[in-house]
């Protein structure tokens, strides 16, 4: 019963490096989300997807790109990492739509950009 | 735009005592309200929700929350705290009939239950 799995769990990047965070869900959910969590700021939505092949911007999309080539996977990319992107990143998935009242979260990826 | 305020960064309570974690919200129209809990090095876990109906909502692990429309509050409560309840708690809100992507989270309240 995996649920939502994020890879990797920890990463340290140098400024300017690129990386991709992978989120995989096995619940056949249509909707997937990427959040960042910063101290004193709660969770903020970066990008989300309402289905395979679709993506949309959230509250803080700048500096990130996403892709949803397969229904079960949602990738978050940082093309040129900056120290301001040091954060804990959470992926979530859900059934979606106005009837959706909860989502399932992964364990998080702690990213440090030096 | 909707917003959530959790006025306390940390709440300290002794095991066996009742606990309250406060949340107030601002949203256009009627709200969907949620509480999530985050244990160390884990993702958020759903605790309970209010959509409509009874103002007192019961959730997981013995938690409950009371919706008060006039005070725009949704405080989380538990009659008797356990040490294992120590965690970070998030309140969240979105307008009725909108998708999960419209959910706005509070800044979180750390609950510390002492033995």
mmCIF file of C-alpha atoms in Angstrom:
data_model
loop_
_atom_site.group_PDB
_atom_site.id
_atom_site.type_symbol
_atom_site.label_atom_id
_atom_site.label_comp_id
_atom_site.label_asym_id
_atom_site.label_seq_id
_atom_site.Cartn_x
_atom_site.Cartn_y
_atom_site.Cartn_z
ATOM 1 C CA UNK A 1 0.000 0.000 0.000
ATOM 2 C CA UNK A 2 2.485 2.630 -1.245
ATOM 3 C CA UNK A 3 0.164 5.622 -1.761
ATOM 4 C CA UNK A 4 2.270 8.614 -2.814
ATOM 5 C CA UNK A 5 6.017 8.112 -3.129
ATOM 6 C CA UNK A 6 8.556 10.884 -3.617
ATOM 7 C CA UNK A 7 12.098 10.456 -4.887
ATOM 8 C CA UNK A 8 14.627 11.494 -3.627
ATOM 9 C CA UNK A 9 14.024 12.176 0.059
ATOM 10 C CA UNK A 10 17.037 14.460 0.489
ATOM 11 C CA UNK A 11 19.211 16.412 -1.935
ATOM 12 C CA UNK A 12 21.851 19.104 -1.800
ATOM 13 C CA UNK A 13 22.390 21.171 -4.936
ATOM 14 C CA UNK A 14 24.829 23.882 -5.874
ATOM 15 C CA UNK A 15 23.410 27.130 -7.198
ATOM 16 C CA UNK A 16 22.739 26.810 -10.914
ATOM 17 C CA UNK A 17 22.448 23.028 -10.957
ATOM 18 C CA UNK A 18 19.338 21.312 -12.208
ATOM 19 C CA UNK A 19 17.351 18.410 -10.847
ATOM 20 C CA UNK A 20 14.041 16.612 -11.126
ATOM 21 C CA UNK A 21 11.845 15.451 -8.268
ATOM 22 C CA UNK A 22 9.661 12.449 -8.994
ATOM 23 C CA UNK A 23 6.239 11.806 -7.521
ATOM 24 C CA UNK A 24 4.459 8.515 -8.098
ATOM 25 C CA UNK A 25 0.983 7.520 -6.943
ATOM 26 C CA UNK A 26 -0.707 4.136 -7.162
ATOM 27 C CA UNK A 27 -4.280 5.203 -6.379
ATOM 28 C CA UNK A 28 -5.307 6.027 -9.955
ATOM 29 C CA UNK A 29 -5.914 9.647 -8.994
ATOM 30 C CA UNK A 30 -6.547 12.211 -11.693
ATOM 31 C CA UNK A 31 -5.210 15.224 -9.824
ATOM 32 C CA UNK A 32 -1.659 15.708 -8.594
ATOM 33 C CA UNK A 33 -0.034 18.651 -6.853
ATOM 34 C CA UNK A 34 3.395 19.971 -5.906
ATOM 35 C CA UNK A 35 3.780 22.131 -2.792
ATOM 36 C CA UNK A 36 6.677 23.727 -1.010
ATOM 37 C CA UNK A 37 6.774 24.112 2.741
ATOM 38 C CA UNK A 38 8.782 26.899 4.318
ATOM 39 C CA UNK A 39 9.012 27.834 8.001
ATOM 40 C CA UNK A 40 6.255 30.208 9.056
ATOM 41 C CA UNK A 41 4.558 30.063 5.653
ATOM 42 C CA UNK A 42 2.603 26.839 5.580
ATOM 43 C CA UNK A 43 2.273 24.984 2.290
ATOM 44 C CA UNK A 44 2.160 26.847 -0.997
ATOM 45 C CA UNK A 45 1.053 25.333 -4.279
ATOM 46 C CA UNK A 46 3.688 25.374 -7.024
ATOM 47 C CA UNK A 47 1.996 23.547 -9.906
ATOM 48 C CA UNK A 48 -0.747 21.034 -10.299
ATOM 49 C CA UNK A 49 -2.202 18.672 -12.870
ATOM 50 C CA UNK A 50 -5.817 17.734 -13.486
ATOM 51 C CA UNK A 51 -4.973 14.726 -15.602
ATOM 52 C CA UNK A 52 -2.387 13.024 -17.793
ATOM 53 C CA UNK A 53 -0.779 15.483 -20.176
ATOM 54 C CA UNK A 54 -2.037 18.595 -18.355
ATOM 55 C CA UNK A 55 -0.340 21.034 -16.006
ATOM 56 C CA UNK A 56 -1.298 24.363 -14.454
ATOM 57 C CA UNK A 57 0.387 27.034 -12.372
ATOM 58 C CA UNK A 58 -0.226 27.405 -8.688
ATOM 59 C CA UNK A 59 0.616 30.195 -6.304
ATOM 60 C CA UNK A 60 4.436 30.111 -6.631
ATOM 61 C CA UNK A 61 5.360 28.615 -10.041
ATOM 62 C CA UNK A 62 8.407 30.728 -10.940
ATOM 63 C CA UNK A 63 11.644 28.784 -11.293
ATOM 64 C CA UNK A 64 9.891 25.412 -11.598
ATOM 65 C CA UNK A 65 8.581 23.302 -14.438
ATOM 66 C CA UNK A 66 6.426 20.194 -14.315
ATOM 67 C CA UNK A 67 5.359 17.336 -16.544
ATOM 68 C CA UNK A 68 2.643 14.700 -16.325
ATOM 69 C CA UNK A 69 3.435 12.249 -19.128
ATOM 70 C CA UNK A 70 1.883 9.322 -17.272
ATOM 71 C CA UNK A 71 -1.136 9.424 -15.020
ATOM 72 C CA UNK A 72 0.728 7.959 -12.079
ATOM 73 C CA UNK A 73 3.767 10.267 -12.245
ATOM 74 C CA UNK A 74 4.199 13.993 -11.715
ATOM 75 C CA UNK A 75 7.673 15.456 -12.149
ATOM 76 C CA UNK A 76 8.919 18.740 -10.721
ATOM 77 C CA UNK A 77 11.981 20.260 -12.354
ATOM 78 C CA UNK A 78 14.375 22.959 -11.261
ATOM 79 C CA UNK A 79 16.365 24.130 -14.293
ATOM 80 C CA UNK A 80 18.763 26.426 -12.432
ATOM 81 C CA UNK A 81 18.528 26.044 -8.674
ATOM 82 C CA UNK A 82 18.703 29.105 -6.429
ATOM 83 C CA UNK A 83 19.162 29.311 -2.639
ATOM 84 C CA UNK A 84 15.589 30.656 -2.411
ATOM 85 C CA UNK A 85 14.424 27.234 -3.551
ATOM 86 C CA UNK A 86 15.754 25.609 -0.393
ATOM 87 C CA UNK A 87 12.612 24.068 1.023
ATOM 88 C CA UNK A 88 10.728 20.879 1.742
ATOM 89 C CA UNK A 89 8.718 19.778 -1.275
ATOM 90 C CA UNK A 90 5.543 17.737 -0.982
ATOM 91 C CA UNK A 91 3.621 15.968 -3.660
ATOM 92 C CA UNK A 92 -0.051 15.102 -3.236
ATOM 93 C CA UNK A 93 -2.720 13.359 -5.263
ATOM 94 C CA UNK A 94 -6.497 13.242 -5.182
ATOM 95 C CA UNK A 95 -9.629 12.419 -7.116
ATOM 96 C CA UNK A 96 -10.032 16.070 -8.003
ATOM 97 C CA UNK A 97 -12.875 18.415 -8.709
ATOM 98 C CA UNK A 98 -15.266 20.208 -6.403
ATOM 99 C CA UNK A 99 -16.288 16.942 -4.754
ATOM 100 C CA UNK A 100 -12.716 16.170 -3.731
ATOM 101 C CA UNK A 101 -12.335 16.882 -0.057
ATOM 102 C CA UNK A 102 -8.945 15.471 0.728
ATOM 103 C CA UNK A 103 -5.663 14.607 -0.847
ATOM 104 C CA UNK A 104 -2.914 12.158 0.000
ATOM 105 C CA UNK A 105 0.583 13.475 0.595
ATOM 106 C CA UNK A 106 3.999 12.000 0.056
ATOM 107 C CA UNK A 107 6.708 12.041 2.717
ATOM 108 C CA UNK A 108 8.476 15.039 1.296
ATOM 109 C CA UNK A 109 11.821 15.915 -0.301
ATOM 110 C CA UNK A 110 14.185 18.127 1.644
ATOM 111 C CA UNK A 111 16.163 20.205 -0.831
ATOM 112 C CA UNK A 112 19.063 22.454 0.104
ATOM 113 C CA UNK A 113 20.598 24.786 -2.457
ATOM 114 C CA UNK A 114 24.026 26.111 -1.495
ATOM 115 C CA UNK B 1 -8.877 35.776 -1.671
ATOM 116 C CA UNK B 2 -9.173 33.272 1.106
ATOM 117 C CA UNK B 3 -6.805 33.144 4.051
ATOM 118 C CA UNK B 4 -6.223 31.185 7.221
ATOM 119 C CA UNK B 5 -4.771 32.370 10.508
ATOM 120 C CA UNK B 6 -3.325 30.112 13.159
ATOM 121 C CA UNK B 7 -2.431 32.611 15.865
ATOM 122 C CA UNK B 8 -0.298 30.285 17.982
ATOM 123 C CA UNK B 9 3.047 29.001 16.763
ATOM 124 C CA UNK B 10 3.101 26.448 19.562
ATOM 125 C CA UNK B 11 0.642 25.013 22.050
ATOM 126 C CA UNK B 12 1.874 23.219 25.153
ATOM 127 C CA UNK B 13 -0.380 20.897 27.111
ATOM 128 C CA UNK B 14 0.099 18.150 29.675
ATOM 129 C CA UNK B 15 -0.939 14.615 28.839
ATOM 130 C CA UNK B 16 -4.509 13.943 29.876
ATOM 131 C CA UNK B 17 -5.556 17.581 29.663
ATOM 132 C CA UNK B 18 -7.861 18.954 26.970
ATOM 133 C CA UNK B 19 -6.256 20.706 24.034
ATOM 134 C CA UNK B 20 -7.371 23.396 21.624
ATOM 135 C CA UNK B 21 -5.561 24.547 18.486
ATOM 136 C CA UNK B 22 -7.048 27.733 17.091
ATOM 137 C CA UNK B 23 -7.900 28.579 13.497
ATOM 138 C CA UNK B 24 -9.758 31.486 11.937
ATOM 139 C CA UNK B 25 -10.436 31.904 8.263
ATOM 140 C CA UNK B 26 -11.549 34.332 5.605
ATOM 141 C CA UNK B 27 -13.273 33.154 2.436
ATOM 142 C CA UNK B 28 -15.877 34.365 -0.020
ATOM 143 C CA UNK B 29 -19.072 32.459 0.498
ATOM 144 C CA UNK B 30 -19.318 29.195 2.369
ATOM 145 C CA UNK B 31 -16.128 27.344 3.223
ATOM 146 C CA UNK B 32 -14.691 23.893 3.066
ATOM 147 C CA UNK B 33 -12.507 23.594 6.179
ATOM 148 C CA UNK B 34 -9.826 21.034 6.936
ATOM 149 C CA UNK B 35 -7.323 20.014 9.565
ATOM 150 C CA UNK B 36 -4.160 18.140 8.682
ATOM 151 C CA UNK B 37 -1.432 16.760 10.952
ATOM 152 C CA UNK B 38 2.239 16.381 10.116
ATOM 153 C CA UNK B 39 4.469 14.082 12.130
ATOM 154 C CA UNK B 40 8.272 14.533 11.923
ATOM 155 C CA UNK B 41 9.698 13.668 8.506
ATOM 156 C CA UNK B 42 6.280 12.719 7.193
ATOM 157 C CA UNK B 43 3.778 14.211 4.782
ATOM 158 C CA UNK B 44 0.507 15.761 5.860
ATOM 159 C CA UNK B 45 -2.245 13.427 6.997
ATOM 160 C CA UNK B 46 -5.925 14.289 6.803
ATOM 161 C CA UNK B 47 -7.612 14.611 10.221
ATOM 162 C CA UNK B 48 -11.089 15.967 9.588
ATOM 163 C CA UNK B 49 -13.177 18.265 7.430
ATOM 164 C CA UNK B 50 -16.232 20.476 7.538
ATOM 165 C CA UNK B 51 -18.376 20.848 4.446
ATOM 166 C CA UNK B 52 -21.897 21.384 5.690
ATOM 167 C CA UNK B 53 -24.252 20.201 8.393
ATOM 168 C CA UNK B 54 -23.417 19.689 12.050
ATOM 169 C CA UNK B 55 -21.039 22.332 13.361
ATOM 170 C CA UNK B 56 -19.153 19.786 15.453
ATOM 171 C CA UNK B 57 -17.056 17.534 13.269
ATOM 172 C CA UNK B 58 -15.388 14.374 14.548
ATOM 173 C CA UNK B 59 -12.210 13.059 12.961
ATOM 174 C CA UNK B 60 -9.343 10.660 13.356
ATOM 175 C CA UNK B 61 -7.486 9.856 16.603
ATOM 176 C CA UNK B 62 -10.223 11.343 18.816
ATOM 177 C CA UNK B 63 -9.921 14.874 17.416
ATOM 178 C CA UNK B 64 -12.896 17.089 16.748
ATOM 179 C CA UNK B 65 -13.392 20.613 15.466
ATOM 180 C CA UNK B 66 -16.151 23.141 15.892
ATOM 181 C CA UNK B 67 -17.228 25.340 13.017
ATOM 182 C CA UNK B 68 -18.414 28.769 14.129
ATOM 183 C CA UNK B 69 -19.675 30.820 11.223
ATOM 184 C CA UNK B 70 -20.207 34.050 13.137
ATOM 185 C CA UNK B 71 -16.658 34.007 14.469
ATOM 186 C CA UNK B 72 -15.237 32.476 11.259
ATOM 187 C CA UNK B 73 -13.377 29.939 13.349
ATOM 188 C CA UNK B 74 -12.652 26.230 13.131
ATOM 189 C CA UNK B 75 -10.781 25.293 16.305
ATOM 190 C CA UNK B 76 -9.351 21.816 16.711
ATOM 191 C CA UNK B 77 -10.015 20.103 20.034
ATOM 192 C CA UNK B 78 -9.378 16.894 21.891
ATOM 193 C CA UNK B 79 -10.733 16.086 25.366
ATOM 194 C CA UNK B 80 -7.614 14.286 26.594
ATOM 195 C CA UNK B 81 -4.207 14.822 24.982
ATOM 196 C CA UNK B 82 -1.662 12.064 24.395
ATOM 197 C CA UNK B 83 2.109 12.438 24.091
ATOM 198 C CA UNK B 84 1.762 10.850 20.655
ATOM 199 C CA UNK B 85 -0.404 13.807 19.561
ATOM 200 C CA UNK B 86 2.726 15.970 19.492
ATOM 201 C CA UNK B 87 3.029 17.138 15.893
ATOM 202 C CA UNK B 88 2.501 20.080 13.550
ATOM 203 C CA UNK B 89 -1.124 20.877 12.810
ATOM 204 C CA UNK B 90 -2.373 22.772 9.760
ATOM 205 C CA UNK B 91 -5.755 24.344 9.216
ATOM 206 C CA UNK B 92 -6.835 24.879 5.606
ATOM 207 C CA UNK B 93 -9.775 26.472 3.777
ATOM 208 C CA UNK B 94 -11.182 26.703 0.306
ATOM 209 C CA UNK B 95 -14.449 28.104 -1.043
ATOM 210 C CA UNK B 96 -17.371 25.736 -1.425
ATOM 211 C CA UNK B 97 -17.542 24.012 -4.796
ATOM 212 C CA UNK B 98 -13.954 24.675 -5.762
ATOM 213 C CA UNK B 99 -11.229 22.157 -6.345
ATOM 214 C CA UNK B 100 -8.435 21.074 -4.031
ATOM 215 C CA UNK B 101 -6.032 23.353 -5.897
ATOM 216 C CA UNK B 102 -7.810 26.309 -4.291
ATOM 217 C CA UNK B 103 -6.943 25.100 -0.801
ATOM 218 C CA UNK B 104 -5.081 27.646 1.336
ATOM 219 C CA UNK B 105 -3.099 26.441 4.332
ATOM 220 C CA UNK B 106 -2.353 28.197 7.574
ATOM 221 C CA UNK B 107 1.184 28.535 8.836
ATOM 222 C CA UNK B 108 0.835 25.630 11.243
ATOM 223 C CA UNK B 109 0.762 25.192 15.013
ATOM 224 C CA UNK B 110 3.183 22.933 16.779
ATOM 225 C CA UNK B 111 1.502 20.912 19.521
ATOM 226 C CA UNK B 112 3.731 19.672 22.315
ATOM 227 C CA UNK B 113 2.190 17.263 24.810
ATOM 228 C CA UNK B 114 4.305 16.654 27.874
ATOM 229 C CA UNK B 115 4.125 13.435 29.916
#
